[in-house]
Short mmCIF file of C-alpha atoms and ligand atoms in Angstrom, two decimals:
data_model
loop_
_atom_site.label_atom_id
_atom_site.label_comp_id
_atom_site.label_asym_id
_atom_site.label_seq_id
_atom_site.Cartn_x
_atom_site.Cartn_y
_atom_site.Cartn_z
CA MET A 24 39.29 145.62 185.68
CA SER A 25 39.06 141.71 185.83
CA THR A 26 42.91 140.94 186.36
CA ILE A 27 44.62 138.35 184.14
CA PRO A 28 47.72 136.60 185.47
CA THR A 29 51.52 137.06 183.56
CA VAL A 30 51.45 133.47 184.20
CA LEU A 31 49.63 130.37 184.40
CA PRO A 32 50.41 127.57 187.19
CA LEU A 33 51.46 123.97 185.95
CA ASN A 34 50.72 120.39 187.01
CA SER A 35 54.89 119.58 187.39
CA GLY A 36 55.18 122.67 189.91
CA HIS A 37 56.44 125.69 187.55
CA GLU A 38 54.87 128.24 186.11
CA ILE A 39 54.46 129.17 182.40
CA PRO A 40 54.06 133.08 181.74
CA VAL A 41 50.74 133.76 179.47
CA VAL A 42 52.32 135.93 176.56
CA GLY A 43 55.68 133.45 175.18
CA LEU A 44 57.61 134.65 171.51
CA GLY A 45 56.83 132.68 168.91
CA THR A 46 59.24 131.91 166.75
CA TYR A 47 58.18 129.25 163.43
CA LYS A 48 59.41 131.86 160.51
CA SER A 49 61.58 133.62 162.14
CA SER A 50 64.10 133.83 159.84
CA SER A 51 68.19 133.24 160.12
CA GLY A 52 69.38 137.04 160.89
CA GLU A 53 65.89 138.35 162.17
CA VAL A 54 64.97 135.82 164.94
CA GLY A 55 68.60 136.50 167.72
CA GLU A 56 67.48 140.37 167.32
CA ALA A 57 63.89 139.92 167.59
CA VAL A 58 64.63 137.08 170.91
CA LYS A 59 66.88 139.82 172.21
CA TYR A 60 64.30 142.78 172.26
CA ALA A 61 61.93 140.44 173.28
CA ILE A 62 63.63 139.23 176.45
CA GLN A 63 64.84 143.35 177.14
CA ILE A 64 61.24 144.05 177.59
CA GLY A 65 59.94 141.73 179.50
CA TYR A 66 58.77 138.27 177.62
CA ARG A 67 60.06 135.68 179.99
CA HIS A 68 58.61 132.97 177.48
CA ILE A 69 60.44 132.02 174.16
CA ASP A 70 58.75 128.88 172.14
CA CYS A 71 61.02 127.35 170.18
CA ALA A 72 61.36 123.75 167.95
CA TRP A 73 63.95 121.42 166.39
CA MET A 74 61.96 121.99 162.91
CA TYR A 75 62.08 125.83 162.86
CA ALA A 76 65.79 124.82 162.49
CA ASN A 77 66.87 128.84 163.95
CA GLU A 78 67.47 126.99 167.62
CA ALA A 79 71.14 127.56 167.13
CA GLU A 80 70.56 131.34 166.51
CA ILE A 81 68.37 131.64 169.62
CA GLY A 82 71.22 129.91 171.76
CA HIS A 83 73.59 132.90 170.21
CA VAL A 84 71.44 135.01 172.19
CA LEU A 85 70.54 133.66 174.83
CA LYS A 86 74.18 132.53 175.66
CA GLU A 87 74.87 136.37 175.71
CA ILE A 88 72.07 137.38 177.60
CA LEU A 89 72.78 135.49 180.10
CA ASP A 90 76.58 135.85 180.26
CA GLU A 91 76.22 139.61 181.02
CA GLY A 92 73.64 138.57 184.33
CA SER A 93 71.13 141.19 184.75
CA ILE A 94 68.77 137.86 183.81
CA LYS A 95 69.24 134.61 185.11
CA ARG A 96 68.68 131.60 183.53
CA GLU A 97 65.86 130.46 186.31
CA ASP A 98 63.52 134.08 185.10
CA LEU A 99 63.39 132.66 181.15
CA PHE A 100 60.69 129.68 180.46
CA ILE A 101 62.26 128.29 176.78
CA VAL A 102 59.68 125.74 174.82
CA THR A 103 61.47 123.33 172.17
CA LYS A 104 59.34 120.92 170.49
CA LEU A 105 60.63 116.39 169.79
CA TRP A 106 59.95 116.35 165.68
CA ASN A 107 58.01 113.64 164.18
CA ASN A 108 61.14 111.72 163.31
CA PHE A 109 62.22 111.58 166.26
CA HIS A 110 59.41 108.94 167.99
CA ALA A 111 61.60 105.92 169.02
CA ARG A 112 61.65 106.24 173.06
CA GLU A 113 65.32 105.96 172.37
CA LEU A 114 65.63 109.09 170.68
CA VAL A 115 64.44 111.89 172.35
CA VAL A 116 66.80 112.23 174.93
CA GLU A 117 69.17 112.47 172.91
CA LYS A 118 67.38 115.08 170.14
CA LEU A 119 66.43 116.67 173.76
CA LYS A 120 70.53 116.99 173.77
CA GLU A 121 71.45 118.40 170.82
CA SER A 122 68.31 120.93 170.98
CA LEU A 123 69.87 122.29 174.32
CA SER A 124 73.24 122.06 173.00
CA LEU A 125 72.07 124.38 169.92
CA LEU A 126 70.13 126.51 172.51
CA ASN A 127 73.33 126.76 174.88
CA LEU A 128 71.21 125.40 177.68
CA THR A 129 71.59 122.87 180.26
CA TYR A 130 67.88 121.96 180.53
CA ILE A 131 64.83 122.81 178.95
CA ASP A 132 61.39 124.85 180.76
CA LEU A 133 59.02 122.57 178.80
CA TYR A 134 59.45 119.52 176.18
CA LEU A 135 56.65 118.80 174.10
CA ILE A 136 56.14 116.17 171.24
CA HIS A 137 55.36 118.40 168.34
CA TRP A 138 52.90 115.86 166.68
CA PRO A 139 51.33 112.69 167.53
CA MET A 140 52.32 111.47 164.19
CA GLY A 141 55.45 109.49 163.98
CA PHE A 142 57.87 109.37 161.47
CA LYS A 143 60.84 107.19 160.13
CA GLU A 144 64.34 108.68 161.60
CA ASN A 145 65.83 109.20 158.21
CA ALA A 146 63.00 110.18 156.01
CA ASP A 147 62.12 113.99 154.73
CA PRO A 148 61.24 115.92 158.03
CA LEU A 149 58.26 116.41 155.89
CA PRO A 150 57.90 113.03 153.85
CA ASN A 151 55.48 113.15 150.81
CA ASP A 152 55.26 109.57 150.89
CA PRO A 153 53.35 106.97 153.30
CA SER A 154 56.04 104.93 152.88
CA ALA A 155 57.97 107.57 155.88
CA TYR A 156 55.04 106.95 158.34
CA THR A 157 56.06 104.76 161.39
CA ASP A 158 52.81 103.56 163.66
CA ILE A 159 55.29 104.00 167.12
CA ASP A 160 52.49 104.70 169.60
CA TYR A 161 53.34 107.82 170.86
CA VAL A 162 52.85 106.30 174.40
CA GLU A 163 55.95 105.29 173.78
CA THR A 164 57.55 108.33 172.57
CA TRP A 165 56.13 109.46 176.27
CA LYS A 166 58.22 107.42 178.04
CA GLY A 167 61.09 109.09 176.63
CA MET A 168 59.58 112.79 177.46
CA GLU A 169 59.76 111.60 181.38
CA GLU A 170 63.56 110.22 180.78
CA CYS A 171 63.99 113.60 180.30
CA VAL A 172 62.39 114.95 183.30
CA ASP A 173 64.66 111.68 185.31
CA GLN A 174 67.88 113.26 183.51
CA GLY A 175 67.10 116.82 184.74
CA LEU A 176 67.07 117.68 181.55
CA ALA A 177 63.30 119.09 180.99
CA LYS A 178 61.15 120.61 183.73
CA SER A 179 58.02 120.05 182.62
CA ILE A 180 56.39 117.97 179.50
CA GLY A 181 53.91 118.28 177.14
CA LEU A 182 52.11 117.71 173.96
CA SER A 183 51.61 119.61 170.84
CA ASN A 184 48.55 118.73 168.74
CA PHE A 185 47.15 115.86 170.46
CA ASN A 186 42.88 115.54 170.47
CA GLU A 187 40.75 114.74 174.07
CA GLU A 188 41.22 110.78 172.60
CA GLN A 189 44.96 111.20 172.15
CA ILE A 190 45.45 112.92 175.24
CA THR A 191 43.22 110.28 177.41
CA ARG A 192 45.01 107.33 176.20
CA TYR A 193 47.98 109.13 178.57
CA LEU A 194 45.91 109.79 181.52
CA VAL A 195 42.41 107.57 181.92
CA LEU A 196 45.16 103.81 180.83
CA GLU A 197 47.68 105.65 183.58
CA ASN A 198 49.83 105.50 180.11
CA CYS A 199 52.10 107.83 182.03
CA ARG A 200 54.20 108.54 185.34
CA ILE A 201 54.28 111.56 184.57
CA ARG A 202 51.11 113.58 183.83
CA PRO A 203 51.53 115.95 180.40
CA ALA A 204 51.66 119.51 181.70
CA VAL A 205 50.44 121.69 178.22
CA ASN A 206 49.09 120.78 175.14
CA GLN A 207 50.30 123.54 173.02
CA ILE A 208 47.07 123.71 170.05
CA GLU A 209 46.09 126.52 167.53
CA VAL A 210 43.37 129.05 169.10
CA ASN A 211 42.17 131.90 167.65
CA PRO A 212 38.62 133.39 166.82
CA ASN A 213 38.10 131.17 164.45
CA LEU A 214 39.02 128.32 166.62
CA ASN A 215 38.84 129.16 169.74
CA GLN A 216 38.98 125.04 170.90
CA LYS A 217 36.50 126.25 174.24
CA ASP A 218 35.76 122.23 174.21
CA LEU A 219 39.59 121.04 173.93
CA ILE A 220 41.07 124.08 176.25
CA GLY A 221 37.38 123.15 178.79
CA PHE A 222 38.85 119.08 178.62
CA CYS A 223 42.39 119.76 179.04
CA LYS A 224 41.42 122.46 182.09
CA GLU A 225 39.35 119.49 183.58
CA ARG A 226 42.74 117.39 183.56
CA GLU A 227 45.17 120.54 184.79
CA ILE A 228 47.07 120.95 181.78
CA VAL A 229 47.89 124.31 180.42
CA VAL A 230 46.41 124.94 176.75
CA THR A 231 49.20 127.15 174.60
CA GLY A 232 47.51 128.92 171.37
CA TYR A 233 49.31 128.94 168.30
CA CYS A 234 48.14 130.76 165.62
CA PRO A 235 46.93 133.83 167.93
CA LEU A 236 47.04 135.96 165.38
CA GLY A 237 45.92 133.69 162.55
CA ARG A 238 48.89 134.19 160.18
CA ALA A 239 46.96 138.32 159.70
CA ALA A 240 49.66 139.05 156.54
CA GLN A 241 49.61 135.60 155.22
CA SER A 242 46.04 134.45 155.68
CA GLN A 243 45.36 137.23 152.87
CA VAL A 244 47.20 135.99 150.50
CA THR A 245 47.45 132.18 151.24
CA PRO A 246 44.36 129.82 149.53
CA GLY A 247 42.70 127.89 151.89
CA TYR A 248 43.58 130.20 154.75
CA PRO A 249 40.93 131.19 157.19
CA VAL A 250 41.06 134.85 156.73
CA SER A 251 42.17 136.35 160.25
CA THR A 252 40.18 138.00 162.72
CA LEU A 253 42.85 140.76 162.52
CA LEU A 254 41.52 141.57 159.09
CA ASP A 255 38.06 142.33 160.56
CA GLN A 256 37.26 145.95 159.85
CA LYS A 257 34.95 145.24 163.14
CA VAL A 258 37.30 144.70 165.53
CA VAL A 259 39.76 146.79 164.10
CA GLU A 260 36.92 149.58 165.33
CA MET A 261 37.13 148.10 168.42
CA GLY A 262 40.12 148.00 169.14
CA LYS A 263 40.42 151.98 168.68
CA LYS A 264 37.66 151.99 171.18
CA TYR A 265 40.34 150.80 173.91
CA GLY A 266 43.33 152.59 172.33
CA LYS A 267 44.39 149.42 171.09
CA THR A 268 45.35 147.37 168.05
CA ALA A 269 42.99 144.74 166.78
CA ALA A 270 46.10 142.20 167.05
CA GLN A 271 45.31 143.50 170.93
CA VAL A 272 41.80 142.63 171.59
CA VAL A 273 42.92 139.44 169.64
CA LEU A 274 45.63 138.33 171.96
CA ARG A 275 43.19 139.48 175.13
CA TYR A 276 40.43 137.79 174.09
CA LEU A 277 42.45 134.45 173.99
CA ILE A 278 44.30 135.28 177.19
CA SER A 279 40.97 135.55 179.01
CA LEU A 280 40.33 132.12 178.15
CA GLY A 281 42.64 131.03 180.62
CA ILE A 282 45.58 129.92 177.99
CA ALA A 283 49.08 130.88 177.20
CA VAL A 284 49.78 132.19 173.54
CA ILE A 285 53.09 132.16 171.63
CA PRO A 286 52.32 135.28 168.98
CA LYS A 287 55.54 135.49 166.54
CA SER A 288 56.91 138.57 165.19
CA VAL A 289 60.19 139.56 164.22
CA ASN A 290 59.39 143.71 164.27
CA GLU A 291 60.05 145.12 167.25
CA ASN A 292 56.81 147.31 167.60
CA ARG A 293 55.00 144.38 166.95
CA ILE A 294 56.81 142.59 169.52
CA GLN A 295 56.00 145.47 172.28
CA GLU A 296 52.19 145.38 170.78
CA ASN A 297 51.79 141.87 171.74
CA ILE A 298 52.36 141.91 175.37
CA GLN A 299 50.87 144.53 176.16
CA ILE A 300 47.58 143.05 176.81
CA PHE A 301 47.13 143.04 180.45
CA ASP A 302 45.87 146.74 180.88
CA PHE A 303 42.16 146.67 179.80
CA ASP A 304 39.12 144.73 179.19
CA LEU A 305 37.00 143.77 176.75
CA ASP A 306 32.74 145.56 176.86
CA PRO A 307 30.43 141.88 176.84
CA GLU A 308 29.29 142.41 173.14
CA ASP A 309 32.96 142.82 171.63
CA ILE A 310 34.09 139.25 173.28
CA SER A 311 30.23 137.90 172.31
CA TYR A 312 31.11 139.19 168.43
CA LEU A 313 34.49 137.37 168.79
CA ASP A 314 32.90 134.25 170.19
CA SER A 315 30.98 134.62 167.34
CA ARG A 316 34.27 134.21 165.13
CA ASN A 317 34.32 130.55 165.90
CA THR A 318 34.28 128.75 162.16
CA GLY A 319 36.14 125.71 164.10
CA GLN A 320 38.48 126.86 160.44
CA ARG A 321 41.86 125.22 160.36
CA ILE A 322 45.51 126.90 159.96
CA ALA A 323 47.88 124.50 160.62
CA THR A 324 46.13 121.52 159.40
CA LEU A 325 49.19 119.09 158.27
CA VAL A 326 46.49 117.62 156.36
CA ALA A 327 48.91 115.71 154.34
CA TYR A 328 49.12 112.96 156.83
CA LYS A 329 45.59 112.39 156.99
CA ASP A 330 45.61 108.97 156.32
CA HIS A 331 48.19 108.51 159.33
CA LYS A 332 47.08 106.21 162.17
CA TYR A 333 48.24 109.24 164.82
CA TYR A 334 46.71 112.30 163.15
CA PRO A 335 44.55 113.76 165.32
CA PHE A 336 41.68 116.34 163.35
CA ARG A 337 38.86 113.61 161.65
N1 NAP B 422 52.89 123.78 168.14
C1 NAP B 422 52.98 123.48 166.94
O1 NAP B 422 52.64 122.70 165.87
C2 NAP B 422 52.97 124.59 166.29
C3 NAP B 422 52.32 125.21 165.03
C4 NAP B 422 52.26 126.44 164.48
C5 NAP B 422 53.49 127.40 165.70
N2 NAP B 422 53.31 127.12 166.52
C6 NAP B 422 53.84 128.01 167.39
O2 NAP B 422 53.11 129.31 167.60
C7 NAP B 422 54.53 130.71 166.86
C8 NAP B 422 52.76 131.69 166.32
O3 NAP B 422 52.74 130.96 165.41
P1 NAP B 422 52.18 131.83 163.90
O4 NAP B 422 53.66 132.00 163.94
O5 NAP B 422 52.07 130.53 163.01
O6 NAP B 422 51.30 132.54 163.61
P2 NAP B 422 51.06 134.08 164.17
O7 NAP B 422 51.61 134.42 165.53
O8 NAP B 422 49.32 134.10 164.66
O9 NAP B 422 51.21 135.00 163.06
C9 NAP B 422 52.17 135.85 163.16
C10 NAP B 422 52.23 136.59 161.72
O10 NAP B 422 51.78 137.57 162.22
C11 NAP B 422 52.65 138.97 162.54
N3 NAP B 422 52.50 139.76 163.85
C12 NAP B 422 52.60 139.81 164.50
N4 NAP B 422 52.29 140.37 165.44
C13 NAP B 422 51.54 141.45 164.94
C14 NAP B 422 50.91 142.14 165.08
N5 NAP B 422 51.34 142.94 166.24
N6 NAP B 422 49.85 143.24 164.08
C15 NAP B 422 49.65 142.24 163.09
N7 NAP B 422 50.73 141.44 162.60
C16 NAP B 422 51.44 141.02 163.83
C17 NAP B 422 53.83 138.02 162.00
O11 NAP B 422 54.85 139.18 161.46
P3 NAP B 422 55.99 139.85 161.57
O12 NAP B 422 57.12 138.36 162.73
O13 NAP B 422 56.88 140.61 160.71
O14 NAP B 422 55.71 141.18 162.91
C18 NAP B 422 54.14 137.02 161.30
O15 NAP B 422 53.40 137.54 160.26
C19 NAP B 422 55.00 130.38 166.44
O16 NAP B 422 55.63 131.20 165.64
C20 NAP B 422 54.98 129.07 166.79
O17 NAP B 422 56.11 129.37 167.62
C21 NAP B 422 53.42 125.57 166.71
#
């Protein structure tokens, strides 16, 4: 069996666990239990964001777990993200402090710029009027991110939803003192992102894949969503051959691309299922089939902001 590591090294000297728990749309009353259960059964990586508005409940559970003592802070890898309204350099440290306070932590393992586009500080977080846009350069925002590391508030810093050209502006123009450790982007069989993953790898940037399950249930009922590969009967049948579910087949396929994945679930069986992906191999013909599903269709487009100067998906 080919062994896939359970952690990936970061250019910051730290390591990111390959499977993490997503928390977007994990609602209040559910997210805390999900995080608690995930950590109990061996998850160490939890993906959060200020924008998900559930950091306080996660923080409550983290405090409980750390106070109890069997898991130490250094065993966990907690990620959070800076939302678009706070791209002004002087707001970055302040907003991380706010997330840390909600999460009951003194430092974050990885802080990400959630999207390259900036909005005015007092605008709606998802504004529907272009007058709310700012053209604050994300390179300026990055200086604030570097200050988070300088102040010991973040172990590693990175990007999310940045394209090749935007990453190049940091690296080639040497606009950064501290290199981005991670780019968190949508990755699933419909959008396998092999080119961007390769580009990031060459620059020692680890990719974390979000929407790895293609939001299976929503993809059936949401107009415009690409249909998740989990619903493909061929993938369901493939799973039976290995004694695995379609979700496990897809997650195994994704981690074999050399990336981390952060499937979201608030259901104990599915949380468990999503991390039991290190004990089987996919046959070459199954990998070829999954490769052939790469239609390039994207779930998380934020297309309403396509006219923003820094919109990444043109
Ligand atoms: N950086 C960004 O801009 C960005 C954007 C989107 C997402 N993210 C992060 O990535 C995480 C994952 O993405 P996502 O939540 O959008 O989508 P996802 O993980 O692809 O799909 C989540 C959906 O799949 C269901 N599910 C979970 N495990 C399953 C399984 N084994 N079999 C069948 N269905 C299963 C979940 O329902 P149950 O909860 O009922 O199990 C939920 O409805 C987010 O939670 C968030 O942390 C980041």
